[in-house]
Coordinates of C-alpha atoms in Angstrom, one line a residue:
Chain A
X11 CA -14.8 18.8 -39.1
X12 CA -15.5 18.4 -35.5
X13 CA -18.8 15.8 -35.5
X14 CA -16.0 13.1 -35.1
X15 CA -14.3 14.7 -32.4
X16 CA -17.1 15.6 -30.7
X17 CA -17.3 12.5 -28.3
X18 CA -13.5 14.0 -27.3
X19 CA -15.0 17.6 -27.0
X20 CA -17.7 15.6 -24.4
X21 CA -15.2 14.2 -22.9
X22 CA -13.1 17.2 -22.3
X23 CA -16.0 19.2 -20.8
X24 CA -16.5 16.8 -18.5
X25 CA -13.1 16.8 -17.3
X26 CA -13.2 20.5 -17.5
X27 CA -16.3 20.6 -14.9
X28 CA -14.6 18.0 -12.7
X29 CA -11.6 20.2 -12.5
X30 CA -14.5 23.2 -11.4
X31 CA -15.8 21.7 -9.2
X32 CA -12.7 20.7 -7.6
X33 CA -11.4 24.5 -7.8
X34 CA -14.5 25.6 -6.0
X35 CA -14.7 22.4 -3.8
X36 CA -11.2 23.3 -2.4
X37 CA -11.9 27.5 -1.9
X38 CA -14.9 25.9 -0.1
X39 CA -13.3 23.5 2.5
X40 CA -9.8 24.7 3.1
X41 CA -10.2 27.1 6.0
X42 CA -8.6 31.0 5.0
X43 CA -6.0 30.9 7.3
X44 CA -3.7 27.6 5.9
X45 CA -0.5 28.4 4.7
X46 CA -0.4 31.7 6.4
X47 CA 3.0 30.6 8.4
X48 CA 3.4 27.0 6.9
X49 CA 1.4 23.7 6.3
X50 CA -1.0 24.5 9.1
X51 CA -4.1 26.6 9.8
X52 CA -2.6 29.9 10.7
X53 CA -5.7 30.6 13.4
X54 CA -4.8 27.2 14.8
X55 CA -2.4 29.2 16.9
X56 CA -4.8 31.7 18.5
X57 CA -7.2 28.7 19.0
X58 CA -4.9 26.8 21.0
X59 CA -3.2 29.9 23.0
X60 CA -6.3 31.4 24.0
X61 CA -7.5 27.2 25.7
X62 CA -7.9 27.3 29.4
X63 CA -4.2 26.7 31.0
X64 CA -4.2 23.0 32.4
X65 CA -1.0 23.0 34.6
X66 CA -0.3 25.3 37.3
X67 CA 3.0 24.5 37.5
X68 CA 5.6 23.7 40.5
X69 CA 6.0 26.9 41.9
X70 CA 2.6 27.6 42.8
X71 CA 1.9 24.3 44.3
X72 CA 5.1 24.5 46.5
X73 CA 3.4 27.8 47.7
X74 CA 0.5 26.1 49.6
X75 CA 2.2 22.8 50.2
X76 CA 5.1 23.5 51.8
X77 CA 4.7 20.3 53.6
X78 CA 5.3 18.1 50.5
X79 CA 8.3 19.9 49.4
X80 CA 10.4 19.9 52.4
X81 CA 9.6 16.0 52.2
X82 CA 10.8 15.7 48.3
X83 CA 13.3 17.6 49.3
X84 CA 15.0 15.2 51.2
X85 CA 14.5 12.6 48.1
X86 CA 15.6 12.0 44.6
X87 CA 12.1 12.9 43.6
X88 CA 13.0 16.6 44.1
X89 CA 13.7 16.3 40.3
X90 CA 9.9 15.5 39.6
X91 CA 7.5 18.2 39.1
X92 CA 4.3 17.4 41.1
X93 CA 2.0 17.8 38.3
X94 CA 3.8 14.9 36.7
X95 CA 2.1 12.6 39.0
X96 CA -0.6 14.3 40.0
X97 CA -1.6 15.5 36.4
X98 CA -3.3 18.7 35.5
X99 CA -4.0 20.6 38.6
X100 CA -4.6 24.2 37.5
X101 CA -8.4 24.4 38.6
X102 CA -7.4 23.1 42.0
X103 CA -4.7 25.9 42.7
X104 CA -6.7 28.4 41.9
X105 CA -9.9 27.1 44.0
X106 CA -8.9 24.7 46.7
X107 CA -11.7 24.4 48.2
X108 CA -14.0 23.5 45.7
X109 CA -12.1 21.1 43.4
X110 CA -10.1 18.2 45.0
X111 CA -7.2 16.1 43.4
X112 CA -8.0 12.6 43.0
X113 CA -6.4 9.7 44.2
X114 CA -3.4 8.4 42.2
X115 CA -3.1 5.1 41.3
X116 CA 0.2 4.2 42.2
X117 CA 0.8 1.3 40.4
X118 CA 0.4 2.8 37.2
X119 CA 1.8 6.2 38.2
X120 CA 5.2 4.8 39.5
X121 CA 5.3 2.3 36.7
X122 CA 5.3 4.9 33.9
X123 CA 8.4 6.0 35.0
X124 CA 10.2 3.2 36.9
X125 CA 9.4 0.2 34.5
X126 CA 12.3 -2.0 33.8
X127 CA 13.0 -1.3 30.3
X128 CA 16.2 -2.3 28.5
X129 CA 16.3 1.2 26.3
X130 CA 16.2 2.9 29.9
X131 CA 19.6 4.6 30.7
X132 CA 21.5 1.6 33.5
X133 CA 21.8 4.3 36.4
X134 CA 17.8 4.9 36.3
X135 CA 16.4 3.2 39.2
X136 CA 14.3 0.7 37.8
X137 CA 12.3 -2.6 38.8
X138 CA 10.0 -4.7 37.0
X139 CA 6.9 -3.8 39.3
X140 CA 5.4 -7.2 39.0
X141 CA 8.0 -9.5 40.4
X142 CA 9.3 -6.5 43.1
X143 CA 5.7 -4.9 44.3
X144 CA 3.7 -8.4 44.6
X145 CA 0.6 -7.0 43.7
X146 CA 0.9 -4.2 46.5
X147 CA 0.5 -0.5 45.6
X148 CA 3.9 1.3 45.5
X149 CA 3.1 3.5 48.7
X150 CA 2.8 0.7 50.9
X151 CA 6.3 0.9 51.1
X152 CA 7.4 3.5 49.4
X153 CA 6.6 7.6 50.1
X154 CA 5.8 9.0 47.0
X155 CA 7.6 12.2 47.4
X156 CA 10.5 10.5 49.6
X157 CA 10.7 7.5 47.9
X158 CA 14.1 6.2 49.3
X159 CA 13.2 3.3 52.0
X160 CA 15.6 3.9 55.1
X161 CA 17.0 1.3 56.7
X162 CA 15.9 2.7 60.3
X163 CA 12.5 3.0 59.6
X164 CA 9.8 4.8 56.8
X165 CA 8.3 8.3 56.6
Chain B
X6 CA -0.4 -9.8 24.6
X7 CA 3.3 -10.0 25.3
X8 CA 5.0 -9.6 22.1
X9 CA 7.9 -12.3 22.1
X10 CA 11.3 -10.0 21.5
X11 CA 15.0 -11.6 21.1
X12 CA 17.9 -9.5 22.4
X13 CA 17.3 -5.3 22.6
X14 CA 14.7 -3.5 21.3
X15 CA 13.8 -0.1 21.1
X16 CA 10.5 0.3 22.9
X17 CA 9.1 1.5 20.0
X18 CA 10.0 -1.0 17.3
X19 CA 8.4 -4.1 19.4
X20 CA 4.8 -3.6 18.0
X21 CA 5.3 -3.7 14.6
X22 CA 3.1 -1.0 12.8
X23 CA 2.7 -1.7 9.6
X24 CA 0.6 -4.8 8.9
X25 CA -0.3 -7.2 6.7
X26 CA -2.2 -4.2 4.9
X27 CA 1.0 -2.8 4.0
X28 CA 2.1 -5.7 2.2
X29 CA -1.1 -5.8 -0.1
X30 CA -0.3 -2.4 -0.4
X31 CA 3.1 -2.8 -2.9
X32 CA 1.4 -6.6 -4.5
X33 CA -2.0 -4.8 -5.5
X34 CA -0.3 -1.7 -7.0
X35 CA 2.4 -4.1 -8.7
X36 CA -0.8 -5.8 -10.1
X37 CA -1.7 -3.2 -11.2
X38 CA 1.3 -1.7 -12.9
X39 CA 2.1 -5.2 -14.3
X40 CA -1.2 -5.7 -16.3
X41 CA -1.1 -2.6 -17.6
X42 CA 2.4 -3.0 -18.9
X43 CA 1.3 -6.4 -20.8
X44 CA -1.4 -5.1 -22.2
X45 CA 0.9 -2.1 -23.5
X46 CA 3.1 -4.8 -25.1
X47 CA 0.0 -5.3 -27.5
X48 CA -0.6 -1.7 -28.0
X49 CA 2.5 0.0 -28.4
X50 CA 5.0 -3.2 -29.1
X51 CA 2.4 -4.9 -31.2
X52 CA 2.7 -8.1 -30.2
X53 CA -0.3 -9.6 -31.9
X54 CA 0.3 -13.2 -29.8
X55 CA -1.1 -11.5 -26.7
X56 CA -4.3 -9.9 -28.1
X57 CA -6.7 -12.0 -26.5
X58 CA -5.7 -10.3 -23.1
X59 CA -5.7 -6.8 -24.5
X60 CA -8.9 -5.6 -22.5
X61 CA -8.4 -8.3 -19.9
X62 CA -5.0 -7.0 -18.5
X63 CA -7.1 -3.1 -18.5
X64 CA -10.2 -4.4 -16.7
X65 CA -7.6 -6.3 -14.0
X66 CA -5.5 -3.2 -13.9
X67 CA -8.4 -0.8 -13.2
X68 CA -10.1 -3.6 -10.6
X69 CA -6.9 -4.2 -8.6
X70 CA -5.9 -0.4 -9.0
X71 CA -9.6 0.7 -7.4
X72 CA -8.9 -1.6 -4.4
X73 CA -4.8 -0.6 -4.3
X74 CA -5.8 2.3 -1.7
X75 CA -7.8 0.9 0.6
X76 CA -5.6 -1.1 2.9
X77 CA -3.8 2.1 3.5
X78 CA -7.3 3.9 3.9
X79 CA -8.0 0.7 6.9
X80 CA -4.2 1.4 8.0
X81 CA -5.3 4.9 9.2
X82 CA -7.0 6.1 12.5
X83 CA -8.9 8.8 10.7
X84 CA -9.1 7.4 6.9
X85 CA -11.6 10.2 5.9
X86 CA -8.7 12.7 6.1
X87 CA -6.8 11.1 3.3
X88 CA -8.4 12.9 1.3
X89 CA -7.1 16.2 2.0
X90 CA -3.6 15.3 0.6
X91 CA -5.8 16.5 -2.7
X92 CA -6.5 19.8 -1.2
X93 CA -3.6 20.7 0.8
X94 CA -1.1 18.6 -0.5
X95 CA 2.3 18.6 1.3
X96 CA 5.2 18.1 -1.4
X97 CA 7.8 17.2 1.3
X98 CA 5.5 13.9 1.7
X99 CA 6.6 11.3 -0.4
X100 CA 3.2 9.5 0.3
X101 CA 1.4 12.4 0.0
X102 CA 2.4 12.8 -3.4
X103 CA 1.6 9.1 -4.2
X104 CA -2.3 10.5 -4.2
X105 CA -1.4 12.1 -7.5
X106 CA 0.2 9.2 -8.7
X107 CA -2.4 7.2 -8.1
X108 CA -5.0 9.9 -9.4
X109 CA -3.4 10.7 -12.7
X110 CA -2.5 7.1 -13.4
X111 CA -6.7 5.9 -12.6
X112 CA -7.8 9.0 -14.4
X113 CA -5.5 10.1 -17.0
X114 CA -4.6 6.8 -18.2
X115 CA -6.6 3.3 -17.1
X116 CA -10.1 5.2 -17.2
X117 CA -9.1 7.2 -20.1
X118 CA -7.6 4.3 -22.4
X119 CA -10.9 1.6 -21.2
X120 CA -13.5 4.3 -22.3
X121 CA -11.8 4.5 -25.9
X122 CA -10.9 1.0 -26.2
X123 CA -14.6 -0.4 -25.7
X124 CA -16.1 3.2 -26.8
X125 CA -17.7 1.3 -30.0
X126 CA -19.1 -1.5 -27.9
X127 CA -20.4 0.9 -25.5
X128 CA -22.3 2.5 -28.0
X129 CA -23.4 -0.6 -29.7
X130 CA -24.5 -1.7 -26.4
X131 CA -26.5 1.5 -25.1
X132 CA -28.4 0.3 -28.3
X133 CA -29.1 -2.7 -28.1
X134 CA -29.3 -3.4 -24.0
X135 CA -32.6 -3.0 -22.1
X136 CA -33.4 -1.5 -18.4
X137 CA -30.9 0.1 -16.1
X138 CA -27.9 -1.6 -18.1
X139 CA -28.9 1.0 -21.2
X140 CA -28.7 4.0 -18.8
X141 CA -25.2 2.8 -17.6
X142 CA -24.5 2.9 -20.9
X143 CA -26.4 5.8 -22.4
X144 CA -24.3 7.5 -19.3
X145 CA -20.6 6.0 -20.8
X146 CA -21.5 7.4 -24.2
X147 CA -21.6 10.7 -23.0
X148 CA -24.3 11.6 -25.3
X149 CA -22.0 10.8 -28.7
X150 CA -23.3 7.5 -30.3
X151 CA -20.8 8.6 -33.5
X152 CA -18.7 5.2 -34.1
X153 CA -17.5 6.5 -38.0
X154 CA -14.7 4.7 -39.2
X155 CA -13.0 8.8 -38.7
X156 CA -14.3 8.8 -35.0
X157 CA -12.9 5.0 -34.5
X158 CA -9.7 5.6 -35.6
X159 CA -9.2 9.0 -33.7
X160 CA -9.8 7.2 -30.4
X161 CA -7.2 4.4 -31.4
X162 CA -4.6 6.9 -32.3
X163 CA -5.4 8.6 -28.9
X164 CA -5.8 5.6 -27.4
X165 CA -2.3 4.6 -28.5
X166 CA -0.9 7.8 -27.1
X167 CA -2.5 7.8 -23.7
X168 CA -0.3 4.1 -23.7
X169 CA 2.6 5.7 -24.4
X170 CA 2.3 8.2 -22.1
X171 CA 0.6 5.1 -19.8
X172 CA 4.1 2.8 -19.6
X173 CA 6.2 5.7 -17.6
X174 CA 3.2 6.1 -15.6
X175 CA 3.1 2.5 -14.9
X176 CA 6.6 2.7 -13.7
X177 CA 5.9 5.7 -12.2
X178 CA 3.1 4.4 -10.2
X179 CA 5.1 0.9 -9.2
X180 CA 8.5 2.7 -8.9
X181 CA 7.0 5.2 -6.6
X182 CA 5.8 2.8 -4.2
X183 CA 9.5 1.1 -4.3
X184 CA 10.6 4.5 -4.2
X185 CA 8.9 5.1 -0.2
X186 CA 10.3 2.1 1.1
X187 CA 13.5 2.7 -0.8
X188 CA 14.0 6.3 0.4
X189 CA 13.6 5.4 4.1
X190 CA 17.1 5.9 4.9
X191 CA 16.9 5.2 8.7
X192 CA 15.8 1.4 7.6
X193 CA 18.8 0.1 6.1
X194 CA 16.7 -3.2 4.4
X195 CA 14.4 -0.9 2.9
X196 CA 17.1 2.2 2.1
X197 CA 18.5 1.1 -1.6
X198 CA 18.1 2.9 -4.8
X199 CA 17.5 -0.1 -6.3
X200 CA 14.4 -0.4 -4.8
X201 CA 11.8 1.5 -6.6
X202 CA 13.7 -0.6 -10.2
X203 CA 13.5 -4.0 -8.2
X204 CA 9.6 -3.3 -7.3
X205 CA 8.6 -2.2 -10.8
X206 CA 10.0 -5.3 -12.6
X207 CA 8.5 -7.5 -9.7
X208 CA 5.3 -5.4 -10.5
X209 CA 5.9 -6.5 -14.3
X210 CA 6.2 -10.6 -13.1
X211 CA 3.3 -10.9 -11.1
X212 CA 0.9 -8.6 -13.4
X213 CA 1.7 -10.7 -16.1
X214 CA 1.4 -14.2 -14.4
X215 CA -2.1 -12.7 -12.9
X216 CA -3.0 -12.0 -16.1
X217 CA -1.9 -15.2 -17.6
X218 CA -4.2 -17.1 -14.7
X219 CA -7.0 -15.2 -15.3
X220 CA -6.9 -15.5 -18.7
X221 CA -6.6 -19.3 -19.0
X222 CA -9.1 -19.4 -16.0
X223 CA -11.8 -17.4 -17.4
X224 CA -11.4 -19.6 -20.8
X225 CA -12.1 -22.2 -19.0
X226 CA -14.7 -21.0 -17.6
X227 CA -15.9 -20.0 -20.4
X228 CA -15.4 -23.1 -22.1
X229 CA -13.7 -22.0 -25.0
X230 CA -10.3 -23.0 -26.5
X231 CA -7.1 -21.3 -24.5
X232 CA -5.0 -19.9 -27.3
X233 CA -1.7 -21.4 -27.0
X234 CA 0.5 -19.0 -29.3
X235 CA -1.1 -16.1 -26.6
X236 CA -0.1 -18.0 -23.1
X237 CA 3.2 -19.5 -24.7
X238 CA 4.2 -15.8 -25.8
X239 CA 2.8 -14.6 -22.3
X240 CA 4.7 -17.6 -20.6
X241 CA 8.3 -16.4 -22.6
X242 CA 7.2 -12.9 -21.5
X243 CA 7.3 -14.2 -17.9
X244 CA 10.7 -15.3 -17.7
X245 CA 12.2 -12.9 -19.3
X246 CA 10.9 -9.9 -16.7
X247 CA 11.3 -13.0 -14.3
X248 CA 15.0 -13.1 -15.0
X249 CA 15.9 -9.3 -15.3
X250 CA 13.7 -9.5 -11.8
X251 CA 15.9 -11.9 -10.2
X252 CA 18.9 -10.6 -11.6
X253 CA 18.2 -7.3 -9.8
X254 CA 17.3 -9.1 -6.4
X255 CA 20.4 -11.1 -7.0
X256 CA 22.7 -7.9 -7.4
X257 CA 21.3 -6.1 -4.3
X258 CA 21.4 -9.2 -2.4
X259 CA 25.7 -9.7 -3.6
X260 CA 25.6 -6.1 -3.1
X261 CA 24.8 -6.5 0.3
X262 CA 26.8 -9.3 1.4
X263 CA 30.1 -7.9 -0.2
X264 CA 29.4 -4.0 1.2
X265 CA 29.1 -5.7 4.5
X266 CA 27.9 -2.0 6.4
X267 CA 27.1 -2.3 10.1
X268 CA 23.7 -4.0 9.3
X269 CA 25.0 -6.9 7.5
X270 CA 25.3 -9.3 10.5
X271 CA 22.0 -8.4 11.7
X272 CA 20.3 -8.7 8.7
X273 CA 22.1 -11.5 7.9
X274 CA 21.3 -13.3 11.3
X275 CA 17.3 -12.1 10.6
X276 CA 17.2 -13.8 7.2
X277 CA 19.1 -16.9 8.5
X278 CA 16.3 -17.2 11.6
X279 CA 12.7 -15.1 11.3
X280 CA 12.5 -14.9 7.6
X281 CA 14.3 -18.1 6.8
X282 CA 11.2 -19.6 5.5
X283 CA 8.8 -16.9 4.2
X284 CA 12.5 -15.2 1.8
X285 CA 14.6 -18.3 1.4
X286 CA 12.5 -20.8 0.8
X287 CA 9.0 -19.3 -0.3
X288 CA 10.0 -16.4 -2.3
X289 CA 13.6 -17.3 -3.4
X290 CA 13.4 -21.2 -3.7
X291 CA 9.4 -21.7 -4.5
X292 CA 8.5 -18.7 -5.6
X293 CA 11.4 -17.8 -8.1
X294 CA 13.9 -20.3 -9.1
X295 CA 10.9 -22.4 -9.2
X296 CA 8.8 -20.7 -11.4
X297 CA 12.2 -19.5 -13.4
X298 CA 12.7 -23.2 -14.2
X299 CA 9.8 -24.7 -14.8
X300 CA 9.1 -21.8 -17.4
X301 CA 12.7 -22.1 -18.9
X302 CA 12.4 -25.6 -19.2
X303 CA 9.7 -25.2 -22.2
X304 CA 11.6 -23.1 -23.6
X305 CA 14.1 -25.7 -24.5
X306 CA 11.7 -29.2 -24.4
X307 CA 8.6 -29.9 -26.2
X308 CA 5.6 -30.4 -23.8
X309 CA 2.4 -31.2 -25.2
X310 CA -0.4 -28.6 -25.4
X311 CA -2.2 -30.1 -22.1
X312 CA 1.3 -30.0 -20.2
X313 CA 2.4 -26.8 -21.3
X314 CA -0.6 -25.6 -19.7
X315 CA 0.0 -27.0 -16.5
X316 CA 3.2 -25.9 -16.2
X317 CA 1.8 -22.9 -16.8
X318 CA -0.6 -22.6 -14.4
X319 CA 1.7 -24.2 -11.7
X320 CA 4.7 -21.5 -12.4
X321 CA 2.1 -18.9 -12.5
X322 CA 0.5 -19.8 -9.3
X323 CA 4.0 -20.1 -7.6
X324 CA 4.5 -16.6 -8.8
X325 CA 1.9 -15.1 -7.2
X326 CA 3.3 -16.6 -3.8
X327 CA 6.6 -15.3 -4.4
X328 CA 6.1 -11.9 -5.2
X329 CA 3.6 -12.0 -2.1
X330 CA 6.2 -13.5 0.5
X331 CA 8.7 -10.8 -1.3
X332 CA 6.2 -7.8 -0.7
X333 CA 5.7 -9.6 3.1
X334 CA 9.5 -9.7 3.5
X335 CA 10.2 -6.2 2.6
X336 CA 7.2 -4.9 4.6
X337 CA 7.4 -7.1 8.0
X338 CA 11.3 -7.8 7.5
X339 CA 11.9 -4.6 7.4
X340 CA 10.5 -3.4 10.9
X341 CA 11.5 -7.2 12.6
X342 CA 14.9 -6.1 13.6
X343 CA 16.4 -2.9 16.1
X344 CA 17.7 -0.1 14.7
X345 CA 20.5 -1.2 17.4
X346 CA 20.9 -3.8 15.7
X347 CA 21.2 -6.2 18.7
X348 CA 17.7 -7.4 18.7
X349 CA 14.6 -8.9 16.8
X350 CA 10.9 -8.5 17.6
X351 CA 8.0 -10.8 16.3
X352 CA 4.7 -9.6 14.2
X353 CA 1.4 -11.2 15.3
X354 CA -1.4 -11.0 12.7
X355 CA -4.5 -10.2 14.3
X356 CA -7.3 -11.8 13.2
X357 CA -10.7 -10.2 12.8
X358 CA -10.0 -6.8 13.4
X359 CA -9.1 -3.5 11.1
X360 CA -6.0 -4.7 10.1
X361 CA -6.2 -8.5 10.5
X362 CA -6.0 -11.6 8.3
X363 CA -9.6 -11.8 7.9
X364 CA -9.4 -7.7 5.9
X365 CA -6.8 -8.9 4.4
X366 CA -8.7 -11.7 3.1
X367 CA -11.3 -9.4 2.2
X368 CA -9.3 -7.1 0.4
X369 CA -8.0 -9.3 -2.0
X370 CA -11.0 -11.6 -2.9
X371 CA -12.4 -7.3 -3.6
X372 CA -10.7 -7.0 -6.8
X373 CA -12.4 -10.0 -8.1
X374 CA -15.6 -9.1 -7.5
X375 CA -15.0 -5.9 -9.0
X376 CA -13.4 -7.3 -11.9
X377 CA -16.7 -9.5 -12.2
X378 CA -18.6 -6.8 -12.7
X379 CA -16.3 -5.0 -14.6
X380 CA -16.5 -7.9 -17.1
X381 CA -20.2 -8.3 -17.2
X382 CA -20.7 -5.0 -17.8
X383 CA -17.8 -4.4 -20.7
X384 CA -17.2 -8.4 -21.7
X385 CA -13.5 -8.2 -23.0
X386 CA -13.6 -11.4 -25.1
X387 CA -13.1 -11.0 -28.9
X388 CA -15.8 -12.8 -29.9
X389 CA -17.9 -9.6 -28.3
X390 CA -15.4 -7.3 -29.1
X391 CA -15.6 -5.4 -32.8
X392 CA -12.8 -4.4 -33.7
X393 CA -12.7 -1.1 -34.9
X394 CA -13.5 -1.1 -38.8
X395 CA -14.3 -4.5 -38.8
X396 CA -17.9 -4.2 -38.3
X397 CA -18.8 -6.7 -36.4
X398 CA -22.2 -7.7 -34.2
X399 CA -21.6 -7.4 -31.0
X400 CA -22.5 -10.9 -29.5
X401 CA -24.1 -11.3 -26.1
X402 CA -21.1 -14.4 -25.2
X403 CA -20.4 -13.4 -21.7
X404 CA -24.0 -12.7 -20.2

C-alpha cells in the first residue's frame, strides 16, 4: 500500500524536520522580550533609558556661561540651543575642568543650518556658503552667538 | 558629485535611492513567474506543441528565481538581517511579506514540481553515475529508488496539482511585486491598481520569449534540429500575452491622459524629456510594437523555416529590451520627478560599487551560470528524459 508512496512519506519527513528545526531555530534567536508592547524588543526600552545621558541641556549651560547668553541674547540665535552647535556636552557640565569642548568647525556647523536650499522656508536666512564666505570660516565675520553684522562695527 | 536637478526638488528625492538593482528586481521575478507559467501551459493546458521546453522553462524559473533576491539583499546596508522577516515577520510590511511569497513559491512549488518531474531520472542516474555526482544524486533520491509505474504516476498526478496550485502562485509571486510599486500611493506613476495585473502579464511576455531564446539557443548549441511546431506555438503564445500586455499598458496610459489628476503635466513633461528615449522609443516603439509586429506578421505570411526563426529570435531579443527599459522606467521614472511636482532630478549609475552597473552585470550573467549547472546536473532534453512509463534509457546527450 504505502511502498509507492513512500518516496512522498520521505519527502514529507523532511519537510517535517525543516519546519523543526525552524520552530526551535526561531525559540532560539528571537530574544523573550519581542512583542511585549509591539514589533520591538520589549527590554530595548530599559536598554536605552538606563544609556549615559549625552546632552546637558540649555539650562545648565546658561548657568556657568552667563557670558554667552547675554550675547545670544542680543541675536536671532537666542532660538538655538547651544548643544546644537556645540554637540553633546553633558560630560563637560558636569566636570569642567577635566573635559574641554572642542573646536567647532564653522563651516560645516553654520552650513547645516544656513545652506541655501530651495525646500528651505523664503524668510530663513540663508546663503550659499561657497559664493558668500570665499573660503573663510563663518566667525571671521560673523559672532556665532550674535551673528547679526552691525553696520557700526562687530562684537 | 553634484547631481544635475531641473526646477524644485525636495532635498530628499535628488539622490535617487533605488538603483539599477531594483529594476532587476521586478525583470528577474517576471522571469521567473513567466517560465513557469509556459511550462504550466504544457502541464495543465496540455499543449503538447511546447513539450520540448517543459523542464527547460522549470530549470530557468528556479535559476532566475534563486538569483531574484539578491539585488535586494546588495540594496541593503545590513543584508544579513533580511532574514529575520522569517522569524519576526511584520504583516503591515508589504515587502516583508513578499519573503513568504518568495519562500512558498521556491519551496512549495518550483523545488517541489522539479524533484517529481525528473524523480525517475534522478534515480536512474544515482545508478548509473560515478563519484561525487552519485552522492548528489543518491542525496535527491531521498533514499527511495522505487520508479513503479504506481510510484510514477502518483508523482505526475501530484505533480500536476502542485501546477495548479503553481499558476496562482505565479501570479501571486509577479502580482505581488506589481502590487509594492502599485500600492505606493504617495508616488502617483507607481500608485495604480492596475499595476500588480500589468506586471504579471509583462512577467508572462518576457518568461516566455526567454524561454523561447534559450530554447532555440541551447538547440543550437546542441546541434540538434529546433522543433518548429514548439517555437511557432511559443511565438503565437508570445503575442497573444504580448497583446493583452500592451492592451493593459495602453489602458493605463489613456487612463492617465484623460483622468488628467494634478500629476499629469509633470508626468507628462517627464516622459516627453528624461524618459523620452528609454519608454517611448525603447520600450513602447522597439521593444513592443516591434516585437508585436514582427510576430503578428507570421501569423498572416508564410516565412520559410530559416526566416521564421530569425524573426523569432530578433522579436524575442527586442522583448527582453522592452520589458527591461519597462521595469527601468517604472523603477527610475518613478523617483525622477518631485513630489511638488515642479521639478526633475537625474539618476547616475555608479559603476563598480554595491549597487553599480558592473553588479548589475553580475547579477544577471548569475542566473546563467546557475542554469548551467542546473542543466548539467538534471539535462532537460527529451532525448535524456524517460518519460514516465515509457521506459526509456536514459542517455548521457548533454554531458
Amino acid at each position: 500500500m504505502f511502498k509507492d508512496i513512500e518516496h512522498l512519506i520521505r519527502l514529507a519527513v523532511v519537510i517535517a524536520i525543516a519546519l523543526v528545526a525552524f520552530v526551535i531555530l526561531r525559540a532560539a534567536v528571537v530574544p523573550h522580550s519581542f512583542g511585549q508592547y509591539g514589533h520591538y524588543r520589549g527590554a530595548a526600552i530599559g536598554e536605552i533609558a538606563s544609556r549615559p545621558v549625552a546632552f546637558a541641556g540649555h539650562d545648565t549651560c546658561e548657568a556657568c556661561h552667563t557670558d554667552v547668553v547675554d550675547q545670544k541674547k542680543l541675536g536671532k540665535h537666542v532660538v538655538v540651543a547651544c548643544e546644537a552647535c556645540h554637540g553633546a556636552l553633558a560630560k563637560h557640565a558636569d566636570d569642567p575642568g577635566s573635559v574641554q569642548p572642542g573646536k567647532l568647525d564653522t563651516a560645516v556647523v553654520c552650513a547645516r543650518c544656513h545652506e541655501a536650499n530651495s525646500a528651505k522656508p523664503k524668510g530663513f536666512p540663508q546663503v550659499a556658503t561657497a559664493d558668500h564666505a570665499g573660503g573663510l570660516a563663518c566667525d571671521t565675520c560673523h559672532q556665532p552667538h550674535r551673528p547679526k553684522i552691525e553696520t557700526e562695527g562687530k562684537k | 558629485m553634484q547631481i544635475p536637478v531641473e526646477g524644485f526638488m525636495y532635498p530628499n528625492e535628488v539622490e535617487l535611492q533605488w538603483s539599477v538593482l531594483i529594476v532587476l528586481y521586478p525583470f528577474i521575478t517576471g522571469l521567473v513567474a513567466g517560465a513557469f507559467i509556459l511550462a504550466s501551459l504544457e502541464r495543465v493546458f496540455r499543449v503538447e506543441a511546447v513539450k520540448p521546453t517543459y523542464r527547460l522553462a522549470l530549470l530557468t524559473a528556479l535559476a532566475f528565481m534563486l538569483v531574484a533576491p539578491l539585488p535586494l539583499q546588495l540594496h541593503l546596508g545590513h543584508p544579513e538581517r533580511s532574514l529575520e522577516m522569517y522569524l519576526t515577520p511584520h504583516r503591515s510590511s508589504a515587502m516583508a511579506m513578499f519573503g513568504f511569497v518568495y519562500l512558498w513559491y521556491l519551496m512549495a512549488v518550483l523545488l517541489l514540481e522539479i524533484w517529481l518531474d525528473y524523480r525517475h531520472d534522478i534515480v536512474v542516474l544515482s545508478q548509473t553515475e560515478r563519484g561525487w555526482k552519485r552522492l548528489v544524486y543518491r542525496v535527491l533520491t531521498l533514499g527511495s529508488s522505487n520508479v513503479s509505474e504506481r510510484a510514477l504516476r502518483i508523482d505526475e498526478r501530484l505533480g500536476y496539482f502542485i501546477t495548479l496550485i503553481g499558476i496562482p502562485s505565479a501570479f501571486l509571486l509577479h502580482g505581488y511585486v506589481g502590487f509594492i510599486f502599485g500600492s505606493v500611493k504617495a508616488n502617483p506613476w507607481w500608485s495604480s491598481p492596475l499595476m500588480p495585473i500589468v506586471f504579471i502579464f509583462s512577467a508572462m511576455v518576457s518568461g516566455i520569449s526567454a524561454v523561447m531564446l534559450l530554447y532555440m539557443f541551447s538547440t543550437r548549441l546542441r546541434r540538434r534540429e529546433i522543433d518548429m511546431r514548439c517555437v511557432d506555438t511559443i511565438a503565437r503564445y508570445l503575442l497573444y500575452t504580448f497583446i493583452i500586455d500592451f492592451s493593459l499598458e495602453m489602458l493605463d496610459l489613456i487612463h492617465r491622459i484623460y483622468e488628467a489628476d494634478e500629476s499629469f503635466r509633470s508626468l507628462d513633461f517627464m516622459v516627453h524629456t528624461r524618459l523620452w528615449m528609454s519608454q517611448v522609443i525603447v520600450q513602447i516603439l522597439l521593444g513592443t510594437v516591434a516585437p508585436i509586429a514582427l510576430l503578428g506578421l507570421t501569423q498572416f505570411l508564410r516565412f520559410s523555416d530559416l526566416a521564421r526563426k530569425g524573426i523569432y529570435v530578433l522579436a524575442g531579443c527586442l522583448t527582453m529590451i522592452g520589458i527591461f527599459a519597462m521595469r527601468w522606467n517604472v523603477v527610475i521614472g518613478g523617483q525622477l520627478f518631485s513630489k511638488s511636482f515642479l521639478g526633475y532630478t537625474t539618476y547616475k549609475m555608479s559603476f563598480a560599487t554595491r549597487e553599480g552597473l558592473l553588479t548589475a552585470i553580475a547579477l544577471m550573467i548569475l542566473p546563467f551560470v546557475i542554469l548551467w549547472v542546473l542543466v548539467k546536473l538534471l539535462p532537460p532534453w527529451p532525448e535524456s528524459a524517460s518519460l514516465p512509463g515509457s521506459g526509456a534509457a536514459p542517455a548521457h546527450g548533454a554531458s
